[in-house]
Amino acid sequence: MVYGRKRLVASALKNVTAVSVAHLPRFPPPQATKSSKLTNFDPEAWAALQPPPPSALSAFAHRIGLGTVLTDPELILQACTHPSAQHLARQNPNAPPLKTNAHLSTLGNALMGLFATEYVHAAYPYLPTRVLKATVTAHVGPLTCSNVAQEMGAVPLLRWHREQPQHSTTYQPPLQRSDALASIPRALTALVYQHRSLLSARQFVHSYFLGREVDVRSMIKFVDPKKALKEMVAKFHREPPKSRLLKETGRFSNTPVFVVGIYSGNDKLGEGFGASLKMAEYRAAEDALLSVYLTRTPSELTQLPTSTFPVGIGDVFRNAPEGTYVASELEQAEVMYGSGGRSGVLCRTEQRNIAA
């Protein structure tokens, strides 16, 4: 019996560093004694299910700035309990079902996607659709949520289980801790929305996620930038782009350098350099496209559609004065090239044939 207690204490300290024996109602648990009818008692599973002390939950809420919003430690504990922990709870049929963050994580993920999408679209109005989706994922994706949860100090509070249930009909890879951690910021966003307002949830997401710098430039790749630039210039009813050699050095040496500029009429669209004229022209067309796609709206002029929701505690459907919002002008649609007709967008040759 003494050896069993030592193993139980060692397992608890090894698996859950935030578990304090002082706040537990009974230790060791009745399931670990010889009089218990449960013969398959697992001390590791028992330690993983133990809730952190209320002091740790309260300290976590104050550390992330939600001490006045989430005053109930049970809500914080629910936000830190992944649905996979239910598999461990089934080992004790007498235990009550766990309150997990399954529904909170789903709601929070939808809210974070809404806030990130409207922010990126308002900040970069000319960004292509694929790049916009990649930028939203970089802001509020699973990896970012997991990193934010670690920065918040939520790792000791997480309750989860790596292995999937054995009675599942389809094979599923084991759950990773990063995926379980990603559910905590999403659940916290949903709790802020439920207990405060949508604007408070947006402020929470902007503080922890949308304030981070994301390298949007590296996400834009071109297969044929010269062709894309030609289509873009025609879309804005400008003169066709023409390449001009601006500077060169070492043409007949082993390390030549050419500087090429692309012009539409008298307006210079982009500039690039390279060891060959073709490379310099490629980079000049790419620079011209990036100067359009990466055009950013100044922060003082950026307006979000969610600013129309009423300010104050409660849902967005209550009778309250709405905020003011001036919608920006709709920009031209992005250029579709190299689609092979599968996108449903007709190329210029097909449009001329139909018109004729």
CSV table of C-alpha atoms in Angstrom, one decimal:
chain,number,residue,atom,x,y,z
A,1,MET,CA,0.0,0.0,0.0
A,2,VAL,CA,2.9,2.4,0.8
A,3,TYR,CA,4.4,1.6,-2.6
A,4,GLY,CA,1.1,2.3,-4.3
A,5,ARG,CA,0.8,5.7,-2.6
A,6,LYS,CA,4.4,6.7,-3.6
A,7,ARG,CA,3.7,5.7,-7.2
A,8,LEU,CA,0.5,7.7,-7.2
A,9,VAL,CA,2.2,10.8,-5.9
A,10,ALA,CA,5.1,10.4,-8.3
A,11,SER,CA,2.7,10.1,-11.2
A,12,ALA,CA,0.7,13.1,-10.2
A,13,LEU,CA,3.8,15.3,-9.9
A,14,LYS,CA,5.2,14.0,-13.2
A,15,ASN,CA,2.1,14.5,-15.3
A,16,VAL,CA,0.5,17.5,-13.8
A,17,THR,CA,2.8,20.1,-12.3
A,18,ALA,CA,-0.1,22.3,-11.2
A,19,VAL,CA,-1.8,19.6,-9.2
A,20,SER,CA,-1.7,20.3,-5.5
A,21,VAL,CA,-2.6,17.5,-3.1
A,22,ALA,CA,-3.8,20.1,-0.5
A,23,HIS,CA,-6.8,21.2,-2.5
A,24,LEU,CA,-8.0,17.6,-3.3
A,25,PRO,CA,-10.9,16.3,-1.3
A,26,ARG,CA,-9.4,12.9,-0.6
A,27,PHE,CA,-5.9,11.6,-1.2
A,28,PRO,CA,-5.2,9.0,-2.1
A,29,PRO,CA,-8.4,8.5,-4.1
A,30,PRO,CA,-10.7,5.6,-3.1
A,31,GLN,CA,-10.1,3.9,-6.5
A,32,ALA,CA,-6.5,3.3,-5.5
A,33,THR,CA,-7.3,1.3,-2.3
A,34,LYS,CA,-7.6,-2.4,-2.1
A,35,SER,CA,-11.3,-2.1,-1.2
A,36,SER,CA,-12.1,-0.5,-4.6
A,37,LYS,CA,-13.9,-2.6,-7.2
A,38,LEU,CA,-11.9,-1.0,-10.0
A,39,THR,CA,-9.0,-3.3,-10.9
A,40,ASN,CA,-7.7,-1.3,-13.8
A,41,PHE,CA,-6.9,1.9,-11.9
A,42,ASP,CA,-4.3,4.0,-13.8
A,43,PRO,CA,-2.5,6.6,-11.7
A,44,GLU,CA,-1.3,8.5,-14.8
A,45,ALA,CA,-4.8,8.9,-16.1
A,46,TRP,CA,-6.0,9.9,-12.6
A,47,ALA,CA,-3.3,12.6,-12.3
A,48,ALA,CA,-4.1,13.9,-15.8
A,49,LEU,CA,-7.7,14.4,-14.8
A,50,GLN,CA,-7.1,16.3,-11.6
A,51,PRO,CA,-8.1,20.0,-11.8
A,52,PRO,CA,-5.5,22.7,-11.1
A,53,PRO,CA,-5.9,24.6,-7.8
A,54,PRO,CA,-8.3,27.6,-8.0
A,55,SER,CA,-5.3,29.9,-7.2
A,56,ALA,CA,-3.6,28.8,-10.5
A,57,LEU,CA,-6.8,29.4,-12.5
A,58,SER,CA,-7.3,32.8,-11.0
A,59,ALA,CA,-3.7,33.8,-11.5
A,60,PHE,CA,-4.0,32.7,-15.2
A,61,ALA,CA,-7.1,34.8,-15.7
A,62,HIS,CA,-5.4,37.9,-14.2
A,63,ARG,CA,-2.2,37.3,-16.2
A,64,ILE,CA,-4.0,37.4,-19.5
A,65,GLY,CA,-6.1,40.5,-18.5
A,66,LEU,CA,-9.4,38.7,-18.0
A,67,GLY,CA,-9.5,38.7,-14.2
A,68,THR,CA,-12.6,40.9,-14.1
A,69,VAL,CA,-14.3,39.0,-16.9
A,70,LEU,CA,-13.8,35.4,-15.9
A,71,THR,CA,-14.3,35.4,-12.2
A,72,ASP,CA,-15.5,31.8,-12.0
A,73,PRO,CA,-12.6,29.3,-11.9
A,74,GLU,CA,-14.9,26.6,-13.3
A,75,LEU,CA,-15.2,28.6,-16.6
A,76,ILE,CA,-11.4,28.8,-16.9
A,77,LEU,CA,-11.1,25.1,-16.1
A,78,GLN,CA,-13.6,24.3,-18.8
A,79,ALA,CA,-11.7,26.4,-21.3
A,80,CYS,CA,-8.5,24.5,-20.5
A,81,THR,CA,-10.2,21.0,-20.8
A,82,HIS,CA,-9.9,19.5,-24.3
A,83,PRO,CA,-12.6,17.1,-25.4
A,84,SER,CA,-10.1,14.3,-25.6
A,85,ALA,CA,-10.0,14.3,-21.8
A,86,GLN,CA,-13.4,12.6,-21.8
A,87,HIS,CA,-11.7,9.3,-22.8
A,88,LEU,CA,-9.8,9.4,-19.5
A,89,ALA,CA,-13.0,10.2,-17.5
A,90,ARG,CA,-14.7,7.1,-18.8
A,91,GLN,CA,-12.4,4.9,-16.8
A,92,ASN,CA,-14.4,5.8,-13.7
A,93,PRO,CA,-18.1,5.3,-14.4
A,94,ASN,CA,-19.1,7.0,-11.1
A,95,ALA,CA,-17.4,10.2,-12.0
A,96,PRO,CA,-19.5,13.0,-13.5
A,97,PRO,CA,-18.9,14.0,-17.1
A,98,LEU,CA,-16.3,16.6,-17.8
A,99,LYS,CA,-17.2,20.0,-19.1
A,100,THR,CA,-14.9,20.5,-22.1
A,101,ASN,CA,-14.3,23.4,-24.4
A,102,ALA,CA,-15.6,21.6,-27.5
A,103,HIS,CA,-18.5,24.1,-28.2
A,104,LEU,CA,-16.5,27.1,-26.9
A,105,SER,CA,-13.6,26.3,-29.2
A,106,THR,CA,-15.9,26.1,-32.2
A,107,LEU,CA,-17.5,29.4,-31.5
A,108,GLY,CA,-14.2,31.1,-30.7
A,109,ASN,CA,-12.7,29.8,-34.0
A,110,ALA,CA,-15.5,31.3,-36.0
A,111,LEU,CA,-15.2,34.6,-34.2
A,112,MET,CA,-11.4,34.7,-34.6
A,113,GLY,CA,-11.8,33.9,-38.3
A,114,LEU,CA,-14.3,36.8,-38.7
A,115,PHE,CA,-12.1,39.3,-36.9
A,116,ALA,CA,-9.0,38.3,-38.8
A,117,THR,CA,-10.7,38.2,-42.2
A,118,GLU,CA,-12.2,41.7,-41.9
A,119,TYR,CA,-8.9,43.1,-40.5
A,120,VAL,CA,-6.7,41.7,-43.3
A,121,HIS,CA,-9.2,42.6,-46.0
A,122,ALA,CA,-9.5,46.2,-44.7
A,123,ALA,CA,-5.7,46.5,-44.3
A,124,TYR,CA,-4.8,45.0,-47.7
A,125,PRO,CA,-7.7,45.7,-50.1
A,126,TYR,CA,-5.8,44.4,-53.2
A,127,LEU,CA,-4.6,41.2,-51.8
A,128,PRO,CA,-5.4,38.0,-53.8
A,129,THR,CA,-7.9,35.6,-52.3
A,130,ARG,CA,-5.4,32.8,-51.7
A,131,VAL,CA,-2.9,35.1,-50.1
A,132,LEU,CA,-5.7,36.6,-47.9
A,133,LYS,CA,-6.6,33.1,-46.7
A,134,ALA,CA,-2.9,32.3,-46.0
A,135,THR,CA,-2.6,35.6,-44.1
A,136,VAL,CA,-5.7,34.9,-42.0
A,137,THR,CA,-4.3,31.4,-41.1
A,138,ALA,CA,-0.9,33.0,-40.2
A,139,HIS,CA,-2.7,35.3,-37.7
A,140,VAL,CA,-5.2,32.9,-36.1
A,141,GLY,CA,-4.3,29.5,-37.3
A,142,PRO,CA,-3.7,26.4,-35.1
A,143,LEU,CA,0.1,27.0,-34.8
A,144,THR,CA,-0.4,30.6,-33.8
A,145,CYS,CA,-3.1,29.7,-31.3
A,146,SER,CA,-0.8,27.0,-29.8
A,147,ASN,CA,2.1,29.5,-29.5
A,148,VAL,CA,-0.1,32.1,-27.9
A,149,ALA,CA,-1.4,29.5,-25.4
A,150,GLN,CA,2.2,28.8,-24.4
A,151,GLU,CA,2.9,32.5,-24.0
A,152,MET,CA,-0.1,32.8,-21.8
A,153,GLY,CA,1.2,30.1,-19.5
A,154,ALA,CA,-1.7,27.6,-20.2
A,155,VAL,CA,0.5,24.5,-20.6
A,156,PRO,CA,0.2,23.4,-16.9
A,157,LEU,CA,-3.5,24.0,-16.9
A,158,LEU,CA,-4.3,21.9,-20.0
A,159,ARG,CA,-6.2,18.6,-19.6
A,160,TRP,CA,-6.1,16.3,-22.6
A,161,HIS,CA,-5.4,12.8,-23.8
A,162,ARG,CA,-3.1,11.9,-26.7
A,163,GLU,CA,-4.5,8.5,-27.7
A,164,GLN,CA,-7.7,8.3,-29.7
A,165,PRO,CA,-10.6,5.9,-28.6
A,166,GLN,CA,-9.9,2.3,-29.7
A,167,HIS,CA,-13.6,1.7,-30.8
A,168,SER,CA,-13.3,4.3,-33.6
A,169,THR,CA,-14.2,2.8,-37.0
A,170,THR,CA,-11.7,5.0,-38.9
A,171,TYR,CA,-8.0,5.5,-38.2
A,172,GLN,CA,-7.1,8.8,-36.7
A,173,PRO,CA,-3.6,9.9,-35.9
A,174,PRO,CA,-2.8,10.6,-32.2
A,175,LEU,CA,-3.8,14.0,-31.0
A,176,GLN,CA,-0.8,16.4,-30.6
A,177,ARG,CA,-0.4,18.6,-27.6
A,178,SER,CA,-0.1,21.7,-29.9
A,179,ASP,CA,-3.6,21.0,-31.3
A,180,ALA,CA,-5.0,20.6,-27.8
A,181,LEU,CA,-3.3,23.9,-26.7
A,182,ALA,CA,-4.8,25.7,-29.7
A,183,SER,CA,-8.3,25.2,-28.3
A,184,ILE,CA,-7.6,27.3,-25.2
A,185,PRO,CA,-7.3,30.8,-26.9
A,186,ARG,CA,-10.4,29.9,-29.0
A,187,ALA,CA,-12.4,29.0,-25.9
A,188,LEU,CA,-11.3,32.2,-24.1
A,189,THR,CA,-12.4,34.3,-27.1
A,190,ALA,CA,-15.9,32.6,-26.9
A,191,LEU,CA,-16.1,33.2,-23.2
A,192,VAL,CA,-15.2,36.9,-23.6
A,193,TYR,CA,-17.9,37.2,-26.2
A,194,GLN,CA,-20.5,35.4,-24.1
A,195,HIS,CA,-19.8,37.4,-20.8
A,196,ARG,CA,-19.0,40.8,-22.4
A,197,SER,CA,-19.7,41.7,-26.0
A,198,LEU,CA,-18.5,41.1,-29.5
A,199,LEU,CA,-16.4,44.2,-29.4
A,200,SER,CA,-14.6,43.0,-26.3
A,201,ALA,CA,-13.9,39.7,-28.0
A,202,ARG,CA,-12.5,41.6,-31.0
A,203,GLN,CA,-10.3,43.6,-28.7
A,204,PHE,CA,-9.0,40.4,-27.1
A,205,VAL,CA,-8.2,38.9,-30.5
A,206,HIS,CA,-6.5,42.1,-31.8
A,207,SER,CA,-4.4,42.3,-28.6
A,208,TYR,CA,-3.1,38.7,-28.8
A,209,PHE,CA,-3.2,37.8,-32.5
A,210,LEU,CA,-3.7,40.6,-35.0
A,211,GLY,CA,-1.1,42.9,-33.4
A,212,ARG,CA,1.6,40.4,-34.6
A,213,GLU,CA,3.7,41.1,-37.7
A,214,VAL,CA,3.1,38.7,-40.5
A,215,ASP,CA,5.4,38.6,-43.6
A,216,VAL,CA,2.7,38.9,-46.3
A,217,ARG,CA,5.3,39.5,-49.0
A,218,SER,CA,6.8,36.0,-48.7
A,219,MET,CA,3.3,34.4,-49.3
A,220,ILE,CA,2.9,35.9,-52.8
A,221,LYS,CA,4.3,33.7,-55.5
A,222,PHE,CA,4.0,34.2,-59.3
A,223,VAL,CA,4.4,31.6,-62.0
A,224,ASP,CA,4.5,34.2,-64.8
A,225,PRO,CA,4.6,37.8,-63.4
A,226,LYS,CA,4.9,39.4,-66.8
A,227,LYS,CA,1.6,37.9,-67.9
A,228,ALA,CA,-0.1,38.7,-64.7
A,229,LEU,CA,1.1,42.3,-64.9
A,230,LYS,CA,-0.1,42.6,-68.5
A,231,GLU,CA,-3.6,41.5,-67.4
A,232,MET,CA,-3.6,43.8,-64.4
A,233,VAL,CA,-2.6,46.9,-66.5
A,234,ALA,CA,-5.3,46.1,-69.0
A,235,LYS,CA,-7.8,45.8,-66.2
A,236,PHE,CA,-7.1,49.3,-65.1
A,237,HIS,CA,-7.3,50.5,-68.7
A,238,ARG,CA,-3.6,51.6,-68.8
A,239,GLU,CA,-1.1,51.3,-71.6
A,240,PRO,CA,0.5,47.9,-72.0
A,241,PRO,CA,3.7,47.5,-69.9
A,242,LYS,CA,7.1,47.8,-71.6
A,243,SER,CA,10.5,46.9,-70.3
A,244,ARG,CA,13.4,49.3,-70.5
A,245,LEU,CA,17.0,48.7,-69.7
A,246,LEU,CA,18.0,51.3,-67.1
A,247,LYS,CA,21.6,50.3,-66.2
A,248,GLU,CA,24.1,47.6,-66.9
A,249,THR,CA,27.6,46.6,-65.9
A,250,GLY,CA,29.9,43.8,-66.9
A,251,ARG,CA,28.0,42.6,-70.0
A,252,PHE,CA,30.9,40.6,-71.3
A,253,SER,CA,32.2,39.4,-67.9
A,254,ASN,CA,31.3,36.4,-65.7
A,255,THR,CA,29.2,38.5,-63.3
A,256,PRO,CA,27.0,40.9,-65.3
A,257,VAL,CA,24.3,42.9,-63.6
A,258,PHE,CA,21.3,44.4,-65.5
A,259,VAL,CA,18.7,46.8,-64.1
A,260,VAL,CA,15.4,46.8,-65.9
A,261,GLY,CA,12.4,49.0,-65.3
A,262,ILE,CA,8.8,48.3,-66.4
A,263,TYR,CA,6.8,51.3,-67.6
A,264,SER,CA,3.2,51.9,-68.5
A,265,GLY,CA,3.4,55.0,-70.7
A,266,ASN,CA,5.5,57.5,-68.7
A,267,ASP,CA,4.7,55.9,-65.3
A,268,LYS,CA,7.3,53.5,-63.8
A,269,LEU,CA,5.6,50.5,-62.3
A,270,GLY,CA,8.5,48.4,-61.0
A,271,GLU,CA,12.3,47.8,-61.1
A,272,GLY,CA,14.4,44.7,-60.8
A,273,PHE,CA,18.0,43.5,-61.3
A,274,GLY,CA,19.6,40.2,-62.3
A,275,ALA,CA,22.5,38.5,-63.9
A,276,SER,CA,20.5,38.3,-67.2
A,277,LEU,CA,18.0,40.5,-68.9
A,278,LYS,CA,15.3,37.9,-68.5
A,279,MET,CA,15.9,37.6,-64.7
A,280,ALA,CA,15.9,41.4,-64.3
A,281,GLU,CA,12.6,41.7,-66.3
A,282,TYR,CA,11.0,38.9,-64.2
A,283,ARG,CA,11.9,40.7,-60.9
A,284,ALA,CA,10.8,44.1,-62.3
A,285,ALA,CA,7.3,42.6,-63.1
A,286,GLU,CA,7.2,41.0,-59.7
A,287,ASP,CA,8.1,44.3,-58.0
A,288,ALA,CA,5.3,46.0,-59.9
A,289,LEU,CA,2.7,43.4,-58.9
A,290,LEU,CA,3.8,43.5,-55.2
A,291,SER,CA,3.6,47.3,-55.1
A,292,VAL,CA,-0.1,46.8,-55.9
A,293,TYR,CA,-1.0,43.7,-53.9
A,294,LEU,CA,0.9,45.0,-50.8
A,295,THR,CA,-0.8,48.4,-50.8
A,296,ARG,CA,-1.8,48.9,-47.2
A,297,THR,CA,-4.5,51.2,-45.9
A,298,PRO,CA,-3.2,53.5,-43.1
A,299,SER,CA,-4.3,52.5,-39.7
A,300,GLU,CA,-6.1,55.7,-39.0
A,301,LEU,CA,-8.2,55.2,-42.1
A,302,THR,CA,-8.9,51.5,-41.5
A,303,GLN,CA,-12.6,50.8,-40.6
A,304,LEU,CA,-14.0,47.4,-39.7
A,305,PRO,CA,-17.6,46.3,-40.3
A,306,THR,CA,-17.9,45.0,-36.7
A,307,SER,CA,-17.6,48.6,-35.5
A,308,THR,CA,-21.3,49.0,-36.2
A,309,PHE,CA,-22.2,46.7,-33.3
A,310,PRO,CA,-23.4,48.4,-30.1
A,311,VAL,CA,-20.9,49.0,-27.3
A,312,GLY,CA,-21.6,47.5,-23.9
A,313,ILE,CA,-22.2,44.2,-22.2
A,314,GLY,CA,-24.6,41.8,-24.0
A,315,ASP,CA,-25.3,40.4,-27.4
A,316,VAL,CA,-25.4,42.3,-30.6
A,317,PHE,CA,-29.2,41.9,-31.0
A,318,ARG,CA,-30.2,44.2,-28.1
A,319,ASN,CA,-31.7,47.6,-28.7
A,320,ALA,CA,-28.7,50.0,-28.5
A,321,PRO,CA,-27.3,52.7,-30.6
A,322,GLU,CA,-25.1,51.4,-33.4
A,323,GLY,CA,-21.7,52.7,-34.3
A,324,THR,CA,-20.9,54.5,-37.5
A,325,TYR,CA,-19.2,52.8,-40.4
A,326,VAL,CA,-18.3,54.1,-43.9
A,327,ALA,CA,-17.7,51.3,-46.3
A,328,SER,CA,-14.7,51.6,-48.6
A,329,GLU,CA,-15.0,51.5,-52.3
A,330,LEU,CA,-14.9,48.0,-53.8
A,331,GLU,CA,-11.6,47.3,-55.5
A,332,GLN,CA,-11.1,45.6,-58.8
A,333,ALA,CA,-11.2,41.8,-58.7
A,334,GLU,CA,-7.9,40.0,-58.7
A,335,VAL,CA,-6.4,38.9,-62.0
A,336,MET,CA,-7.1,35.3,-63.0
A,337,TYR,CA,-4.4,33.9,-65.3
A,338,GLY,CA,-3.2,30.4,-66.2
A,339,SER,CA,-6.5,28.9,-65.0
A,340,GLY,CA,-7.1,26.8,-68.1
A,341,GLY,CA,-10.7,27.8,-68.1
A,342,ARG,CA,-11.5,25.8,-65.0
A,343,SER,CA,-12.2,28.8,-62.9
A,344,GLY,CA,-15.3,29.9,-65.0
A,345,VAL,CA,-13.6,33.2,-65.9
A,346,LEU,CA,-13.4,33.8,-69.7
A,347,CYS,CA,-10.1,35.0,-71.1
A,348,ARG,CA,-10.0,38.0,-73.4
A,349,THR,CA,-9.8,35.8,-76.6
A,350,GLU,CA,-13.0,34.0,-75.6
A,351,GLN,CA,-14.7,37.2,-74.8
A,352,ARG,CA,-13.9,38.6,-78.2
A,353,ASN,CA,-15.1,35.5,-79.9
A,354,ILE,CA,-18.5,35.7,-78.0
A,355,ALA,CA,-18.9,39.4,-78.8
A,356,ALA,CA,-18.2,38.7,-82.5
